[in-house]
Short mmCIF file of C-alpha atoms in Angstrom, two decimals:
data_model
loop_
_atom_site.label_atom_id
_atom_site.label_comp_id
_atom_site.label_asym_id
_atom_site.label_seq_id
_atom_site.Cartn_x
_atom_site.Cartn_y
_atom_site.Cartn_z
CA MET U 122 0.05 0.05 -0.01
CA PRO U 123 1.37 3.56 -1.37
CA VAL U 124 2.34 6.07 1.84
CA PRO U 125 0.33 8.72 1.68
CA ARG U 126 0.76 11.92 0.32
CA VAL U 127 -0.19 15.69 1.73
CA LEU U 128 0.36 18.96 1.00
CA LEU U 129 0.40 21.24 3.78
CA LEU U 130 0.44 25.00 3.09
CA LEU U 131 2.15 26.07 6.03
CA PRO U 132 2.30 29.64 7.24
CA VAL U 133 5.68 31.34 8.48
CA ALA U 134 4.54 32.58 10.59
CA SER U 135 2.67 30.20 12.19
CA TYR U 136 2.52 28.31 15.95
CA ARG U 137 1.49 24.87 14.04
CA ASN U 138 3.84 24.09 11.08
CA GLN U 139 5.61 22.04 14.06
CA ASP U 140 2.59 19.75 15.63
CA PHE U 141 1.17 18.91 11.82
CA LEU U 142 4.64 17.94 10.90
CA ASP U 143 4.53 15.30 13.82
CA ALA U 144 1.04 14.46 13.52
CA ALA U 145 1.60 13.60 9.79
CA HIS U 146 4.96 11.82 10.77
CA HIS U 147 2.95 9.57 13.96
CA LEU U 148 0.53 8.83 10.92
CA GLY U 149 3.35 7.63 8.36
CA VAL U 150 2.29 10.32 6.32
CA GLU U 151 4.60 12.12 3.35
CA VAL U 152 4.55 15.59 3.68
CA VAL U 153 4.83 18.28 0.74
CA SER U 154 4.94 21.48 1.84
CA GLY U 155 4.59 24.93 0.40
CA ALA U 156 5.47 28.32 2.43
CA ASP U 157 4.17 31.53 2.31
CA HIS U 158 6.00 33.62 0.21
CA CYS U 159 9.10 32.74 2.07
CA HIS U 160 11.63 30.31 1.50
CA GLN U 161 12.70 29.57 4.60
CA LEU U 162 11.50 28.51 7.85
CA ALA U 163 12.48 28.44 10.98
CA PRO U 164 13.84 25.15 11.63
CA GLN U 165 11.30 22.26 11.85
CA ARG U 166 11.71 18.32 12.13
CA GLY U 167 10.54 17.23 8.85
CA LEU U 168 10.42 20.62 6.87
CA SER U 169 11.63 20.71 4.23
CA PRO U 170 9.98 23.60 1.83
CA ILE U 171 9.74 22.82 -2.25
CA LEU U 172 7.42 25.76 -2.79
CA SER U 173 7.24 29.29 -1.68
CA LEU U 174 4.05 30.98 -2.56
CA HIS U 175 1.69 33.60 -2.33
CA PHE U 176 -0.64 32.19 -0.43
CA ASP U 177 -2.87 35.45 -1.30
CA GLN U 178 -2.76 35.28 -4.89
CA PRO U 179 -4.41 32.08 -4.99
CA GLU U 180 -5.04 31.57 -8.67
CA ALA U 181 -0.92 32.16 -9.62
CA ALA U 182 -0.13 29.67 -6.63
CA ALA U 183 -2.08 27.53 -7.87
CA THR U 184 -0.85 27.28 -11.40
CA GLN U 185 2.88 26.92 -9.49
CA VAL U 186 2.27 24.23 -7.75
CA LEU U 187 0.49 22.17 -10.63
CA ALA U 188 3.63 22.91 -12.39
CA SER U 189 6.19 21.74 -9.56
CA LEU U 190 3.82 19.42 -7.58
CA GLY U 191 5.47 16.33 -9.51
CA ARG U 192 3.58 13.35 -8.04
CA ARG U 193 -0.04 13.19 -7.07
CA VAL U 194 -1.17 14.13 -3.67
CA ASP U 195 -3.72 12.62 -0.85
CA ALA U 196 -5.42 15.63 0.23
CA VAL U 197 -4.48 19.36 0.44
CA LEU U 198 -4.66 21.17 3.70
CA ALA U 199 -4.22 24.48 4.94
CA VAL U 200 -2.37 25.03 8.43
CA ASP U 201 -3.95 28.54 9.22
CA ASP U 202 -6.61 31.13 7.33
CA ALA U 203 -4.08 33.02 4.60
CA GLY U 204 -3.89 29.38 2.68
CA VAL U 205 -7.49 28.15 2.69
CA GLU U 206 -8.87 29.62 -0.45
CA LEU U 207 -5.62 28.38 -2.03
CA ALA U 208 -5.73 25.14 -0.33
CA ALA U 209 -9.83 24.72 -2.01
CA LEU U 210 -8.32 25.68 -5.49
CA LEU U 211 -6.17 23.20 -5.56
CA ARG U 212 -8.05 20.70 -4.08
CA GLU U 213 -11.14 20.88 -7.23
CA LYS U 214 -8.30 21.50 -9.61
CA LEU U 215 -6.56 18.10 -8.03
CA GLY U 216 -10.14 15.99 -8.13
CA LEU U 217 -9.81 15.86 -3.88
CA PRO U 218 -12.88 16.12 -1.35
CA GLY U 219 -12.87 19.15 0.87
CA ASN U 220 -14.92 23.04 0.30
CA SER U 221 -15.08 24.28 -2.59
CA PRO U 222 -13.31 28.21 -3.51
CA GLU U 223 -16.71 29.23 -3.57
CA ALA U 224 -17.87 27.84 -0.26
CA VAL U 225 -14.64 29.08 1.35
CA ARG U 226 -14.67 32.67 0.26
CA PRO U 227 -17.59 33.71 2.56
CA THR U 228 -15.73 32.79 5.83
CA ARG U 229 -12.70 34.81 4.78
CA ASP U 230 -14.31 38.49 4.83
CA LYS U 231 -16.66 39.92 7.40
CA LEU U 232 -18.52 41.41 4.83
CA VAL U 233 -19.73 38.56 2.44
CA PHE U 234 -19.88 36.82 5.83
CA ARG U 235 -22.46 39.51 7.38
CA ARG U 236 -24.23 39.32 4.03
CA LEU U 237 -24.52 35.51 4.08
CA LEU U 238 -26.32 35.87 7.13
CA GLN U 239 -28.49 38.60 6.19
CA GLN U 240 -29.58 36.63 3.33
CA ASN U 241 -30.44 33.17 5.13
CA GLY U 242 -32.32 34.96 8.22
CA LEU U 243 -29.54 33.96 11.03
CA ASN U 244 -28.99 36.57 13.53
CA CYS U 245 -27.35 39.48 12.02
CA PRO U 246 -26.17 43.12 13.69
CA ALA U 247 -26.90 46.41 11.62
CA PHE U 248 -23.97 46.69 9.28
CA HIS U 249 -22.46 48.99 6.89
CA HIS U 250 -19.74 48.92 4.62
CA LEU U 251 -17.32 51.46 4.56
CA ALA U 252 -15.80 52.35 1.30
CA SER U 253 -13.66 54.76 2.79
CA GLU U 254 -13.26 57.47 5.49
CA PRO U 255 -15.78 60.62 3.89
CA GLU U 256 -18.40 58.13 3.39
CA ALA U 257 -17.65 57.32 7.28
CA ARG U 258 -18.29 60.72 8.36
CA ALA U 259 -20.93 60.61 6.13
CA ARG U 260 -22.43 58.11 7.70
CA ALA U 261 -21.35 58.79 10.99
CA ALA U 262 -24.54 60.48 12.29
CA GLN U 263 -27.05 57.91 11.51
CA LEU U 264 -25.39 55.00 13.76
CA ARG U 265 -26.69 53.70 16.79
CA TYR U 266 -23.77 53.44 18.91
CA PRO U 267 -21.55 52.03 20.13
CA VAL U 268 -20.97 49.66 17.39
CA VAL U 269 -17.87 47.91 16.14
CA VAL U 270 -15.42 48.76 13.27
CA LYS U 271 -13.66 45.88 12.06
CA ALA U 272 -10.97 45.01 9.07
CA ARG U 273 -12.59 43.14 6.78
CA ARG U 274 -9.76 39.72 6.25
CA LEU U 275 -8.05 39.97 9.44
CA SER U 276 -8.19 37.08 12.27
CA ALA U 277 -7.30 37.10 16.22
CA SER U 278 -9.32 40.21 16.81
CA ARG U 279 -6.21 42.21 14.84
CA GLY U 280 -8.24 45.67 13.35
CA VAL U 281 -10.92 44.91 16.20
CA ILE U 282 -12.40 47.92 17.49
CA ARG U 283 -15.65 49.73 19.44
CA ALA U 284 -16.87 53.13 19.02
CA ASP U 285 -19.47 54.59 21.23
CA ASP U 286 -19.64 57.78 19.27
CA ALA U 287 -19.31 59.48 16.16
CA GLU U 288 -16.13 61.34 16.85
CA ASP U 289 -14.89 57.78 18.46
CA LEU U 290 -16.15 56.36 14.70
CA LEU U 291 -14.31 58.42 12.82
CA GLN U 292 -10.64 58.14 14.88
CA GLN U 293 -10.78 54.07 14.86
CA VAL U 294 -11.93 54.30 11.04
CA ARG U 295 -8.78 55.58 10.76
CA ARG U 296 -6.74 53.62 13.66
CA VAL U 297 -8.24 50.04 11.55
CA SER U 298 -8.02 51.57 8.27
CA ARG U 299 -4.22 51.98 9.22
CA ILE U 300 -4.01 48.14 10.77
CA GLN U 301 -5.50 47.03 7.61
CA SER U 302 -3.22 48.63 4.90
CA ILE U 303 -0.23 47.28 6.78
CA ALA U 304 -1.00 43.67 6.67
CA ASP U 305 -3.76 43.12 3.28
CA ARG U 306 -2.10 44.19 0.07
CA ASP U 307 -5.76 44.55 -1.04
CA ALA U 308 -7.47 46.94 1.68
CA SER U 309 -7.37 50.13 -0.33
CA GLU U 310 -10.07 47.82 -2.36
CA LEU U 311 -11.83 45.89 0.34
CA GLY U 312 -12.62 49.33 2.65
CA LEU U 313 -14.06 48.45 6.38
CA ILE U 314 -17.33 46.95 7.57
CA VAL U 315 -18.95 48.76 11.04
CA GLU U 316 -21.79 46.48 12.73
CA SER U 317 -24.14 47.45 15.62
CA PHE U 318 -22.30 46.03 19.18
CA ILE U 319 -23.54 42.59 19.87
CA PRO U 320 -23.98 42.20 23.36
CA GLY U 321 -23.62 39.04 25.31
CA SER U 322 -20.70 36.05 26.82
CA GLU U 323 -18.58 34.57 23.67
CA HIS U 324 -17.94 31.60 22.53
CA ALA U 325 -16.11 29.20 19.94
CA LEU U 326 -17.04 25.75 18.60
CA GLU U 327 -14.33 23.53 17.24
CA GLY U 328 -16.57 21.15 14.67
CA LEU U 329 -15.86 18.56 11.72
CA LEU U 330 -18.14 18.67 9.03
CA GLU U 331 -18.60 14.99 6.78
CA ASN U 332 -21.04 15.15 4.15
CA GLY U 333 -22.22 18.34 5.28
CA GLN U 334 -23.10 17.12 8.97
CA LEU U 335 -21.90 19.34 11.92
CA ARG U 336 -19.97 17.14 14.03
CA VAL U 337 -19.11 19.01 17.61
CA LEU U 338 -15.52 18.19 18.78
CA ALA U 339 -15.56 21.00 21.71
CA LEU U 340 -18.00 23.92 22.89
CA PHE U 341 -15.71 26.64 24.49
CA ASP U 342 -16.54 29.71 27.44
CA LYS U 343 -14.52 32.24 27.19
CA PRO U 344 -15.30 33.68 31.17
CA ASP U 345 -13.59 37.58 30.14
CA PRO U 346 -16.26 39.74 29.08
CA LEU U 347 -14.66 41.38 25.47
CA ASP U 348 -16.46 43.97 25.58
CA GLY U 349 -14.15 46.65 23.96
CA PRO U 350 -12.93 48.84 22.91
CA TYR U 351 -10.34 46.01 22.23
CA PHE U 352 -11.08 42.38 21.79
CA GLU U 353 -8.00 40.31 22.78
CA GLU U 354 -9.03 36.64 23.55
CA SER U 355 -7.50 34.89 25.94
CA ILE U 356 -9.10 31.91 27.68
CA TYR U 357 -11.06 28.77 26.50
CA VAL U 358 -12.59 26.13 28.46
CA THR U 359 -14.30 23.30 27.57
CA PRO U 360 -17.17 21.86 28.28
CA SER U 361 -19.40 25.19 28.04
CA ARG U 362 -21.38 25.47 31.23
CA LEU U 363 -24.05 26.66 29.51
CA SER U 364 -27.27 25.38 28.92
CA ASP U 365 -27.52 22.24 26.74
CA GLU U 366 -30.59 23.98 25.44
CA LEU U 367 -28.27 26.94 24.20
CA GLN U 368 -25.23 24.79 23.26
CA THR U 369 -28.24 22.43 20.76
CA ALA U 370 -29.24 25.85 20.05
CA ILE U 371 -25.22 27.51 18.82
CA ALA U 372 -24.75 24.05 16.97
CA ASP U 373 -28.37 24.81 14.53
CA SER U 374 -26.72 28.29 14.09
CA VAL U 375 -23.26 26.95 13.01
CA GLN U 376 -24.88 24.15 10.56
CA ARG U 377 -27.34 26.24 8.91
CA ALA U 378 -24.57 28.89 8.44
CA CYS U 379 -22.27 26.32 6.77
CA ALA U 380 -24.93 25.01 4.84
CA ALA U 381 -25.88 28.27 3.31
CA ALA U 382 -22.14 29.57 2.94
CA GLY U 383 -21.80 25.90 0.54
CA LEU U 384 -19.02 24.24 3.69
CA SER U 385 -19.32 20.19 3.86
CA HIS U 386 -16.14 18.92 4.24
CA GLY U 387 -13.69 19.17 7.22
CA VAL U 388 -12.93 21.03 10.60
CA ILE U 389 -14.54 24.45 11.01
CA HIS U 390 -13.61 26.66 13.74
CA ALA U 391 -16.49 29.14 14.51
CA GLU U 392 -17.57 32.42 16.99
CA MET U 393 -20.67 33.54 18.26
CA ARG U 394 -22.06 35.83 21.33
CA VAL U 395 -24.78 34.75 23.82
CA ASN U 396 -27.46 36.67 24.85
CA ASP U 397 -31.53 36.83 25.36
CA ALA U 398 -32.18 36.91 21.37
CA GLY U 399 -30.46 33.98 20.75
CA VAL U 400 -27.19 33.43 18.94
CA TRP U 401 -25.32 35.58 16.83
CA LEU U 402 -22.80 34.19 14.58
CA LEU U 403 -19.05 36.31 14.69
CA GLU U 404 -17.37 34.19 12.04
CA ILE U 405 -16.60 31.07 10.64
CA ALA U 406 -13.49 29.67 9.30
CA ALA U 407 -13.03 26.90 7.19
CA ARG U 408 -10.25 25.82 9.51
CA SER U 409 -8.90 24.42 13.03
CA ILE U 410 -8.79 26.96 15.77
CA GLY U 411 -5.66 29.38 16.20
CA GLY U 412 -2.26 28.76 18.25
CA LEU U 413 -1.23 26.24 20.50
CA CYS U 414 -5.21 26.27 21.74
CA GLY U 415 -5.70 22.99 19.92
CA ARG U 416 -3.40 20.73 21.74
CA MET U 417 -6.38 21.03 24.75
CA LEU U 418 -8.28 19.04 23.11
CA ARG U 419 -5.96 15.78 22.77
CA ARG U 420 -7.46 14.26 25.31
CA ARG U 421 -10.84 14.78 24.68
CA LEU U 422 -9.80 13.44 20.74
CA GLY U 423 -7.95 10.82 22.46
CA MET U 424 -5.30 12.34 19.78
CA THR U 425 -3.99 15.65 18.98
CA LEU U 426 -6.12 17.76 16.50
CA GLU U 427 -4.08 18.27 13.80
CA GLU U 428 -4.19 14.03 13.81
CA LEU U 429 -7.77 14.51 13.50
CA ILE U 430 -7.87 16.94 10.79
CA LEU U 431 -4.66 14.62 9.01
CA ARG U 432 -7.03 11.12 9.00
CA HIS U 433 -10.28 12.96 7.90
CA ALA U 434 -8.72 14.43 5.05
CA LEU U 435 -7.01 11.12 3.97
CA GLY U 436 -10.22 8.94 5.08
CA LEU U 437 -8.83 7.32 7.91
CA PRO U 438 -11.00 5.64 10.90
CA ILE U 439 -11.27 8.59 13.46
CA THR U 440 -12.65 7.34 16.85
CA GLN U 441 -13.75 9.90 19.72
CA PRO U 442 -13.59 8.22 23.88
CA GLU U 443 -15.23 9.12 26.83
CA HIS U 444 -13.66 11.42 29.14
CA SER U 445 -14.96 13.91 31.56
CA ASP U 446 -11.96 15.82 32.37
CA ALA U 447 -12.41 19.84 31.89
CA THR U 448 -10.11 21.35 29.95
CA GLY U 449 -8.72 25.22 29.45
CA VAL U 450 -5.97 27.74 27.57
CA MET U 451 -5.02 30.73 28.13
CA MET U 452 -3.65 32.77 25.34
CA ILE U 453 -0.98 34.89 27.34
CA PRO U 454 -2.14 38.62 26.83
CA VAL U 455 0.40 40.78 25.14
CA PRO U 456 0.17 44.00 27.91
CA ALA U 457 1.94 46.87 25.76
CA ARG U 458 3.72 47.49 23.21
CA GLY U 459 7.82 46.55 23.32
CA ILE U 460 10.49 44.71 23.16
CA TYR U 461 9.79 41.06 24.99
CA GLN U 462 13.57 40.25 27.24
CA ASN U 463 12.17 37.33 28.97
CA VAL U 464 9.15 36.32 32.22
CA SER U 465 10.20 35.09 35.51
CA GLY U 466 8.34 32.87 37.74
CA LEU U 467 7.85 30.41 35.46
CA GLU U 468 8.49 27.52 38.00
CA ALA U 469 6.09 28.86 40.33
CA ALA U 470 3.52 28.50 37.74
CA ARG U 471 3.80 25.46 36.82
CA GLY U 472 3.80 24.34 40.24
CA VAL U 473 -0.08 25.61 40.06
CA PRO U 474 -2.55 22.49 40.44
CA HIS U 475 -4.29 21.42 37.79
CA ILE U 476 -1.85 23.17 35.65
CA GLU U 477 -0.42 20.96 32.82
CA ASP U 478 1.84 22.47 30.66
CA ILE U 479 3.13 26.44 30.10
CA ARG U 480 4.43 27.35 26.76
CA ILE U 481 6.34 30.69 26.08
CA THR U 482 6.21 30.93 22.12
CA ALA U 483 7.76 34.84 22.09
CA ALA U 484 11.09 35.04 21.66
CA PRO U 485 13.90 37.78 23.39
CA GLY U 486 14.25 40.46 21.11
CA GLN U 487 10.87 39.99 19.34
CA ARG U 488 8.69 43.30 19.28
CA ILE U 489 5.30 42.56 20.34
CA ALA U 490 2.15 44.39 19.93
CA SER U 491 -1.18 44.40 22.35
CA ALA U 492 -4.58 44.77 19.97
CA PRO U 493 -6.05 45.61 18.58
CA GLU U 494 -2.65 45.45 16.42
CA GLY U 495 -0.93 42.51 17.64
CA ALA U 496 -1.44 39.20 15.84
CA SER U 497 0.62 37.23 18.68
CA TYR U 498 0.47 36.19 22.21
CA LEU U 499 3.16 35.47 24.65
CA GLY U 500 2.38 31.95 24.91
CA PHE U 501 -0.15 29.55 26.45
CA ILE U 502 -0.99 27.80 29.65
CA PHE U 503 -3.02 24.92 29.81
CA SER U 504 -5.09 23.49 32.35
CA ARG U 505 -7.18 20.11 33.43
CA ALA U 506 -9.31 19.93 36.36
CA ALA U 507 -12.53 18.02 37.01
CA THR U 508 -14.68 21.59 36.07
CA SER U 509 -14.37 24.20 33.72
CA ALA U 510 -14.49 25.89 36.69
CA ALA U 511 -11.34 24.91 38.03
CA ALA U 512 -9.40 24.35 35.17
CA GLU U 513 -10.14 28.90 34.26
CA ALA U 514 -9.23 29.53 37.90
CA ALA U 515 -5.72 27.60 37.70
CA LEU U 516 -5.14 29.10 34.76
CA ARG U 517 -5.56 32.98 36.15
CA THR U 518 -3.36 31.41 39.25
CA ALA U 519 -0.08 30.81 36.88
CA HIS U 520 -0.56 33.71 34.75
CA ALA U 521 -0.75 35.81 38.19
CA GLU U 522 2.86 34.38 38.86
CA LEU U 523 4.38 34.89 35.67
CA VAL U 524 6.31 38.60 35.90
CA PHE U 525 7.02 39.20 31.90
CA ASP U 526 10.24 41.78 30.95
CA ILE U 527 8.56 44.04 27.59
CA GLN U 528 11.10 46.91 26.93
CA PRO U 529 10.20 50.02 25.42
CA ASP U 530 9.95 49.89 21.98
CA VAL U 531 11.89 53.79 21.65
CA ALA U 532 12.25 55.05 17.94
CA LEU U 533 15.78 56.28 17.38
CA THR U 534 15.72 59.59 15.83
CA LYS U 535 18.67 61.53 13.90
CA SER U 536 21.02 63.69 15.42
CA PRO U 537 20.57 67.35 14.54
CA THR U 538 23.70 67.90 12.50
CA ARG U 539 25.83 71.12 13.20
#
């Protein structure tokens, strides 16, 4: 029997590259790798990029891949958001199972996704497309505040800011426009989206679509209030403490939105808010949970999340064990812009009951920034306990033990000439 062969699209900056490669190694899968517009990645076991690709130019990148691929592959997977459209296009051209490019595109664009929800009768806040700053100025007096200004294609709360009045709106439109212009080559064409602020508790769902049917892998609570002005995520815990009725309503809303988009195959990650009016989907991504957060699911899944994704893509069997433990993860937030130096208190934090692991991912000398500009975390804390409340408490206690040395990022200026 031939060894399965998978093309992995690996973003240079992804936390998860090594976890996917380790899963492939465990399964005995041959990996062909493509990197996003870079010939080199940090050294990682089993990684030998053969292709340097522009993920944000999927048609051109797909042509390059097909010309260079050689032997047929059995699956194409994107590790992160940036590569999902390219992966879908390649699967279509290679005749492999998976979501179509047309189904994936609405999940990459917040404005298109809002229109999708509205057209299909799902809860949707009032929203507007702001093509320019003058348009924002003209519309500012007509809006009901608070609102949230969003970049259209960024993730991880980057370029998402609440505005509480007309003057605040114009300030945040300028700020989000700057963030988007740095991060997205199409910023000038995209414009921004502004939508009514949705109050309520926030949650996330990790799921697997099989022939269009949603299988819930985990439902997470985000116990910290995310009311703005910025929306940096921190703690996830599972199982959720929502009622069975609300959990069913969330799964039903995600199922309906996936069907409306045409998503039918593979892992999905959905974010939502819940209030007295029901479930309000914030986004659905045609990829799995980001960062190292998927590591909290290993016991629940009976394997790593990356192994499950590979197994599903290759048609290998997947079983999910019964378990009763609660697990949690804290994406350690960045308190301020600066240059990360080091951390103290790790030994004490790791000694907190119910803490399973702490991974500091920031490197000494690395420039870091908090939301809404930042796109990374200082690291990840993992917990496991008998209840979600205990798992959450352990994360907070461990985080309180950590002291991060972050030096100001001072721009140098030239001395005046004499």
